[in-house]
Amino acid sequence: MDNPLDKVCEQAVASEGNECPEAHPYQPPPGVSYREPLPVIELSSMMSDMYIDSQAGGSEEDEPPMLKPRGEMFEQIETQITKLSSALQTLQTEVQMLKNDFMASNDSLVNREACFRDAIDQRFEALERGMNRSLTRLETEMVNCLKRHDEHWKKEMSRVKMTSTPLSPRPFSHSFTMAILMTQGCYTWRHNINVLPSPSCLHAPIKEFVGEGARQVKVKTPDTGQLGRTCDWMLLADLNQRLCFPHKIAVTNLRPDLVLWSSTLRTVYIIERTMTWEDAVEEAYKHKSLKYAELEADVEQRGWKAKVCPVDVTCRGFVGKSVIKIIKDLGIRGQAQGQAVKALSSAPEQVSQWLWIKRRDIGWAL
């Protein structure tokens, strides 16, 4: 079968009275190159296959043939369109399924997070209830223990025929027990037993007698400190709460443990003893220093040189640095210094041991 496009071209040339020009190959412009020539012939044949001639065998004078689409091609196109529609529907179905899966997963995550939060809240509530029960049980046990302890002391009080004290309106309470210990002077005894150092530490060494014909051994004169500078040193100790601060130095109601002063040097040492646990040494030192700061300023305004010296010796015999400092300042050195530190350390240790041994004996008195 002849190509319909060729027939149309021949009819157009014949009507003009000219012959069909020869086909010239396509020449690209200068400087432009193509990999392959345009497939014009193949494209024309594919387009011509889609049409048929309605008047086969017509003359040249007749009208140009009418081109009509071929039925088979339409059927194929419809088939392809149907397949594409089916594929599109399938794709839409898959997209909808993915969307549903995503929504379900999102809802599952939200539900899981909510369940996790609820579980945490329930766990915390259970822990809080358990802690409250434990605290309640602990409080009950402590109360029962204190009641049993009070019953024990009640029996002891009945045994020694002691029913009341002016320091405690409740006869069988713990405050009553502490009142008895304080009135007996247990803790004051431990504090006052070591206020003064050993007298042997303050005595000057005795000069040895040198016989006839013997050579005297040269001894280096030690530094006597403040005590060796004058002989008018006076000492007051607060025993049984009877100390009265010297009025010529200052007027105050405070009663330090020791007051050491010299009118010649116009120097006064305000010594305060602290008897605490090892953990409270620093706090006690600051407290005593602040307690006598105003008195120190008043003494200095009167023309005296005042030194506030908190002495830290714990209830188990630990001697603080403040003790060594005041001993050296007073002129106690060498072997005498060691003896003084040992005496200050051993006394509270022995007293604490005695108090521990007598802790159950409420009838002993000092």
Coordinates of C-alpha atoms in Angstrom, one line a residue:
M1 CA 0.0 0.0 0.0
D2 CA 1.2 3.5 -0.9
N3 CA 1.9 6.0 1.7
P4 CA -1.0 8.6 2.0
L5 CA 1.4 11.4 2.8
D6 CA 3.3 10.8 -0.4
K7 CA 0.0 11.0 -2.4
V8 CA -0.9 14.3 -0.8
C9 CA 2.5 15.7 -1.6
E10 CA 2.3 14.6 -5.2
Q11 CA -1.2 16.1 -5.6
A12 CA -0.1 19.4 -4.2
V13 CA 2.9 19.6 -6.6
A14 CA 0.8 18.6 -9.6
S15 CA -1.8 21.3 -8.8
E16 CA 1.0 23.9 -8.9
G17 CA 2.5 22.6 -12.1
N18 CA 5.8 21.8 -10.6
E19 CA 7.6 18.6 -10.0
C20 CA 8.3 17.4 -6.5
P21 CA 11.7 18.6 -5.5
E22 CA 14.2 16.1 -4.6
A23 CA 14.7 15.5 -1.0
H24 CA 17.9 17.1 0.3
P25 CA 19.5 15.8 3.4
Y26 CA 19.2 18.1 6.4
Q27 CA 22.4 20.1 7.0
P28 CA 22.9 21.6 10.4
P29 CA 24.1 25.2 10.7
P30 CA 27.8 25.8 11.0
G31 CA 29.2 25.1 14.5
V32 CA 26.2 22.8 15.4
S33 CA 26.5 19.0 15.3
Y34 CA 24.0 16.2 16.1
R35 CA 24.7 12.7 17.2
E36 CA 22.1 11.2 14.8
P37 CA 19.8 12.7 12.0
L38 CA 16.2 13.3 12.9
P39 CA 14.1 10.2 12.3
V40 CA 11.6 11.9 10.1
I41 CA 11.0 8.9 7.9
E42 CA 10.3 6.6 10.8
L43 CA 8.1 9.2 12.4
S44 CA 6.1 9.6 9.2
S45 CA 5.6 5.9 8.7
M46 CA 4.3 5.5 12.3
M47 CA 1.8 8.3 11.8
S48 CA 0.7 7.0 8.5
D49 CA -0.1 3.6 10.0
M50 CA -2.7 5.3 12.2
Y51 CA -4.8 6.4 9.2
I52 CA -6.5 4.6 6.2
D53 CA -7.5 5.8 2.8
S54 CA -11.4 6.1 2.4
Q55 CA -11.3 6.3 -1.4
A56 CA -8.8 3.8 -2.6
G57 CA -7.9 4.1 -6.3
G58 CA -9.2 7.6 -6.9
S59 CA -8.0 9.9 -9.7
E60 CA -5.8 12.9 -9.3
E61 CA -8.7 15.3 -9.9
D62 CA -10.7 13.9 -7.1
E63 CA -10.5 15.4 -3.6
P64 CA -7.6 14.3 -1.3
P65 CA -8.3 11.2 0.6
M66 CA -9.8 11.5 4.0
L67 CA -7.7 10.1 6.8
K68 CA -9.4 8.1 9.5
P69 CA -8.1 6.5 12.6
R70 CA -7.6 2.8 12.6
G71 CA -9.9 0.9 15.0
E72 CA -7.3 -1.5 16.2
M73 CA -5.1 1.3 17.4
F74 CA -7.9 2.8 19.4
E75 CA -8.6 -0.5 20.9
Q76 CA -5.0 -0.8 21.9
I77 CA -5.0 2.7 23.3
E78 CA -8.1 2.0 25.3
T79 CA -6.6 -1.2 26.6
Q80 CA -3.5 0.7 27.7
I81 CA -5.6 3.4 29.3
T82 CA -7.6 0.7 31.1
K83 CA -4.4 -0.9 32.4
L84 CA -3.1 2.5 33.5
S85 CA -6.4 3.2 35.3
S86 CA -6.2 -0.2 37.0
A87 CA -2.6 0.5 38.0
L88 CA -3.6 4.0 39.2
Q89 CA -6.4 2.5 41.3
T90 CA -4.0 -0.1 42.7
L91 CA -1.5 2.7 43.6
Q92 CA -4.2 4.7 45.2
T93 CA -5.2 1.7 47.2
E94 CA -1.6 1.1 48.4
V95 CA -1.2 4.8 49.3
Q96 CA -4.4 4.6 51.3
M97 CA -3.1 1.4 53.1
L98 CA 0.2 3.2 53.9
K99 CA -1.7 6.1 55.2
N100 CA -3.8 3.9 57.4
D101 CA -0.7 2.1 58.6
F102 CA 1.0 5.4 59.5
M103 CA -2.1 6.6 61.4
A104 CA -2.3 3.3 63.2
S105 CA 1.4 3.4 64.1
N106 CA 1.0 7.0 65.3
D107 CA -2.0 6.1 67.5
S108 CA 0.0 3.2 68.8
L109 CA 2.9 5.4 69.8
V110 CA 0.6 7.9 71.5
N111 CA -1.1 5.1 73.4
R112 CA 2.2 3.6 74.4
E113 CA 3.5 6.9 75.7
A114 CA 0.3 7.4 77.7
C115 CA 0.7 3.9 79.1
F116 CA 4.3 4.6 80.0
R117 CA 3.4 7.9 81.8
D118 CA 0.6 6.2 83.7
A119 CA 3.0 3.4 84.8
I120 CA 5.6 5.9 86.0
D121 CA 2.9 7.9 87.9
Q122 CA 1.7 4.7 89.5
R123 CA 5.2 3.7 90.4
F124 CA 5.9 7.0 92.1
E125 CA 2.6 6.8 94.0
A126 CA 3.6 3.3 95.2
L127 CA 7.0 4.6 96.3
E128 CA 5.4 7.5 98.1
R129 CA 3.0 5.3 99.9
G130 CA 5.8 2.9 100.9
M131 CA 7.9 5.8 102.2
N132 CA 5.0 7.1 104.2
R133 CA 4.4 3.7 105.7
S134 CA 8.1 3.3 106.6
L135 CA 8.2 6.8 108.2
T136 CA 5.1 6.1 110.1
R137 CA 6.5 2.7 111.3
L138 CA 9.8 4.4 112.2
E139 CA 8.1 7.1 114.2
T140 CA 6.0 4.5 116.0
E141 CA 9.1 2.5 116.9
M142 CA 10.9 5.6 118.1
V143 CA 7.9 6.5 120.3
N144 CA 7.7 3.0 121.7
C145 CA 11.5 3.0 122.4
L146 CA 11.2 6.3 124.2
K147 CA 8.3 5.0 126.2
R148 CA 10.2 1.9 127.2
H149 CA 13.2 4.1 128.1
D150 CA 10.9 6.3 130.2
E151 CA 9.5 3.3 131.9
H152 CA 13.0 2.2 132.8
W153 CA 13.9 5.6 134.2
K154 CA 10.6 5.6 136.1
K155 CA 11.6 2.4 137.8
E156 CA 15.0 3.8 138.6
M157 CA 13.5 7.0 140.0
S158 CA 11.2 4.9 142.2
R159 CA 14.2 2.9 143.4
V160 CA 16.2 6.0 144.5
K161 CA 13.0 7.7 145.8
M162 CA 13.3 10.7 143.5
T163 CA 10.1 12.0 142.1
S164 CA 10.5 15.7 141.0
T165 CA 13.0 18.5 140.4
P166 CA 12.5 22.2 140.0
L167 CA 14.2 22.2 136.6
S168 CA 11.7 19.8 135.1
P169 CA 7.9 19.9 135.6
R170 CA 7.6 16.4 134.0
P171 CA 9.3 14.0 136.4
F172 CA 9.8 11.0 134.1
S173 CA 10.9 12.6 130.9
H174 CA 14.2 12.9 129.2
S175 CA 14.6 16.5 130.2
F176 CA 14.3 15.4 133.8
T177 CA 17.1 12.9 133.3
M178 CA 19.3 15.7 131.7
A179 CA 18.3 18.0 134.6
I180 CA 19.6 15.5 137.1
L181 CA 22.9 15.1 135.3
M182 CA 23.3 18.9 135.0
T183 CA 22.5 19.5 138.7
Q184 CA 24.9 16.8 139.7
G185 CA 27.6 18.7 137.7
C186 CA 28.7 15.8 135.4
Y187 CA 29.3 17.9 132.4
T188 CA 30.5 21.0 134.3
W189 CA 33.0 18.7 136.2
R190 CA 34.5 17.6 132.9
H191 CA 34.8 21.2 131.7
N192 CA 36.3 22.5 134.9
I193 CA 38.6 19.6 135.7
N194 CA 41.1 20.8 133.2
V195 CA 40.7 24.6 133.1
L196 CA 44.1 25.2 134.8
P197 CA 47.3 23.6 133.5
S198 CA 49.5 21.6 135.8
P199 CA 51.3 23.9 138.3
S200 CA 54.6 22.1 137.5
C201 CA 54.5 23.4 134.0
L202 CA 54.5 27.1 135.2
H203 CA 57.3 26.8 137.6
A204 CA 60.8 28.0 136.5
P205 CA 63.5 25.4 136.6
I206 CA 65.4 25.3 139.9
K207 CA 69.1 26.3 139.7
E208 CA 71.4 23.4 140.6
F209 CA 74.0 23.9 143.3
V210 CA 77.6 24.0 142.0
G211 CA 80.1 22.5 144.4
E212 CA 83.7 23.7 145.1
G213 CA 86.0 22.9 142.3
A214 CA 83.2 21.9 139.9
R215 CA 82.5 23.7 136.7
Q216 CA 79.1 25.1 136.1
V217 CA 77.5 23.9 133.0
K218 CA 76.4 26.7 130.7
V219 CA 72.7 26.4 130.0
K220 CA 71.1 28.5 127.3
T221 CA 68.5 30.7 128.9
P222 CA 65.2 29.8 127.4
D223 CA 62.7 32.3 126.1
T224 CA 60.4 33.0 129.1
G225 CA 57.7 34.6 127.0
Q226 CA 55.1 36.9 128.5
L227 CA 55.3 35.3 131.9
G228 CA 59.0 36.1 132.3
R229 CA 58.8 39.8 131.5
T230 CA 57.2 40.7 134.8
C231 CA 56.3 39.3 138.2
D232 CA 52.9 40.9 138.8
W233 CA 50.8 38.4 136.8
M234 CA 47.4 37.7 138.3
L235 CA 45.1 34.8 137.5
L236 CA 41.4 34.3 138.1
A237 CA 39.4 31.1 137.3
D238 CA 35.7 30.7 136.9
L239 CA 35.1 27.9 139.3
N240 CA 31.6 27.5 140.8
Q241 CA 30.5 30.5 138.8
R242 CA 32.3 33.0 141.2
L243 CA 34.5 34.8 138.8
C244 CA 34.2 38.6 138.7
F245 CA 36.1 40.3 135.9
P246 CA 38.6 42.9 137.2
H247 CA 36.9 46.3 137.3
K248 CA 40.1 48.2 136.6
I249 CA 40.3 46.5 133.2
A250 CA 36.7 46.6 132.2
V251 CA 33.1 46.3 133.5
T252 CA 31.2 43.3 132.1
N253 CA 28.9 40.5 133.2
L254 CA 30.8 37.9 131.2
R255 CA 32.7 35.3 133.0
P256 CA 35.5 33.7 131.0
D257 CA 37.1 30.5 132.3
L258 CA 40.5 32.2 132.9
V259 CA 41.6 35.8 133.2
L260 CA 45.4 36.4 133.2
W261 CA 46.6 40.0 133.4
S262 CA 49.6 42.1 134.3
S263 CA 49.2 45.7 135.5
T264 CA 52.8 46.5 134.5
L265 CA 52.5 45.4 130.9
R266 CA 48.8 46.4 130.8
T267 CA 48.1 43.1 129.1
V268 CA 45.2 40.8 129.7
Y269 CA 44.5 37.2 128.4
I270 CA 40.8 36.2 128.2
I271 CA 41.0 32.4 128.0
E272 CA 37.8 30.5 127.3
R273 CA 37.8 26.7 127.3
T274 CA 35.7 24.7 124.8
M275 CA 34.7 21.1 125.4
T276 CA 33.1 19.8 122.2
W277 CA 33.2 16.9 119.8
E278 CA 35.9 16.9 117.1
D279 CA 33.5 18.0 114.3
A280 CA 32.5 21.1 116.2
V281 CA 35.9 22.5 117.1
E282 CA 36.0 25.2 114.4
E283 CA 32.4 26.3 115.1
A284 CA 33.0 26.5 118.8
Y285 CA 36.2 28.6 118.2
K286 CA 34.3 31.1 116.1
H287 CA 31.5 31.3 118.6
K288 CA 33.8 32.0 121.6
S289 CA 35.7 34.6 119.6
L290 CA 32.6 36.5 118.7
K291 CA 31.3 36.2 122.2
Y292 CA 34.2 38.2 123.7
A293 CA 34.8 40.5 120.7
E294 CA 32.9 43.4 122.3
L295 CA 34.7 42.9 125.6
E296 CA 38.1 42.9 123.8
A297 CA 37.2 46.2 122.1
D298 CA 36.2 47.8 125.5
V299 CA 39.4 46.7 127.1
E300 CA 41.5 48.2 124.3
Q301 CA 39.6 51.5 124.6
R302 CA 40.7 51.7 128.2
G303 CA 44.4 51.4 127.2
W304 CA 44.9 47.7 127.8
K305 CA 46.2 45.1 125.3
A306 CA 43.6 42.3 125.2
K307 CA 43.9 38.8 123.7
V308 CA 40.9 36.5 123.4
C309 CA 42.2 32.9 123.4
P310 CA 39.6 30.2 122.9
V311 CA 41.3 26.9 124.0
D312 CA 40.0 23.9 122.1
V313 CA 40.3 20.5 123.9
T314 CA 37.7 18.0 122.9
C315 CA 35.9 15.6 125.2
R316 CA 38.1 12.7 123.9
G317 CA 41.4 14.6 124.6
F318 CA 42.1 16.1 121.2
V319 CA 44.2 19.3 121.6
G320 CA 43.7 22.0 119.0
K321 CA 46.3 24.4 117.6
S322 CA 44.9 27.2 119.8
V323 CA 46.3 25.4 122.9
I324 CA 49.8 25.2 121.5
K325 CA 49.7 28.9 120.5
I326 CA 48.7 30.2 123.9
I327 CA 51.2 27.9 125.7
K328 CA 54.1 29.2 123.5
D329 CA 52.9 32.8 123.9
L330 CA 53.1 32.4 127.7
G331 CA 56.6 31.1 127.5
I332 CA 56.0 27.4 128.2
R333 CA 58.4 25.5 125.9
G334 CA 60.3 22.3 125.5
Q335 CA 59.6 19.6 128.0
A336 CA 57.2 21.7 130.0
Q337 CA 55.2 22.3 126.9
G338 CA 54.9 18.6 126.3
Q339 CA 53.8 18.0 129.9
A340 CA 51.2 20.8 129.7
V341 CA 49.7 19.4 126.5
K342 CA 49.7 15.9 127.9
A343 CA 47.9 17.0 131.1
L344 CA 45.3 19.0 129.0
S345 CA 44.7 16.0 126.8
S346 CA 44.5 13.2 129.5
A347 CA 42.2 14.9 131.9
P348 CA 39.1 15.2 129.7
E349 CA 39.7 11.7 128.3
Q350 CA 39.7 10.2 131.8
V351 CA 36.6 12.2 132.8
S352 CA 34.7 11.1 129.7
Q353 CA 35.6 7.5 130.4
W354 CA 34.4 7.9 134.0
L355 CA 31.1 9.4 132.8
W356 CA 30.6 6.6 130.3
I357 CA 31.2 4.0 133.1
K358 CA 28.7 5.8 135.3
R359 CA 26.1 6.4 132.6
R360 CA 23.6 4.0 134.1
D361 CA 24.2 5.1 137.7
I362 CA 21.8 8.0 138.2
G363 CA 22.4 8.2 142.0
W364 CA 26.0 9.2 142.0
A365 CA 27.0 12.7 142.7
L366 CA 30.2 14.6 142.6

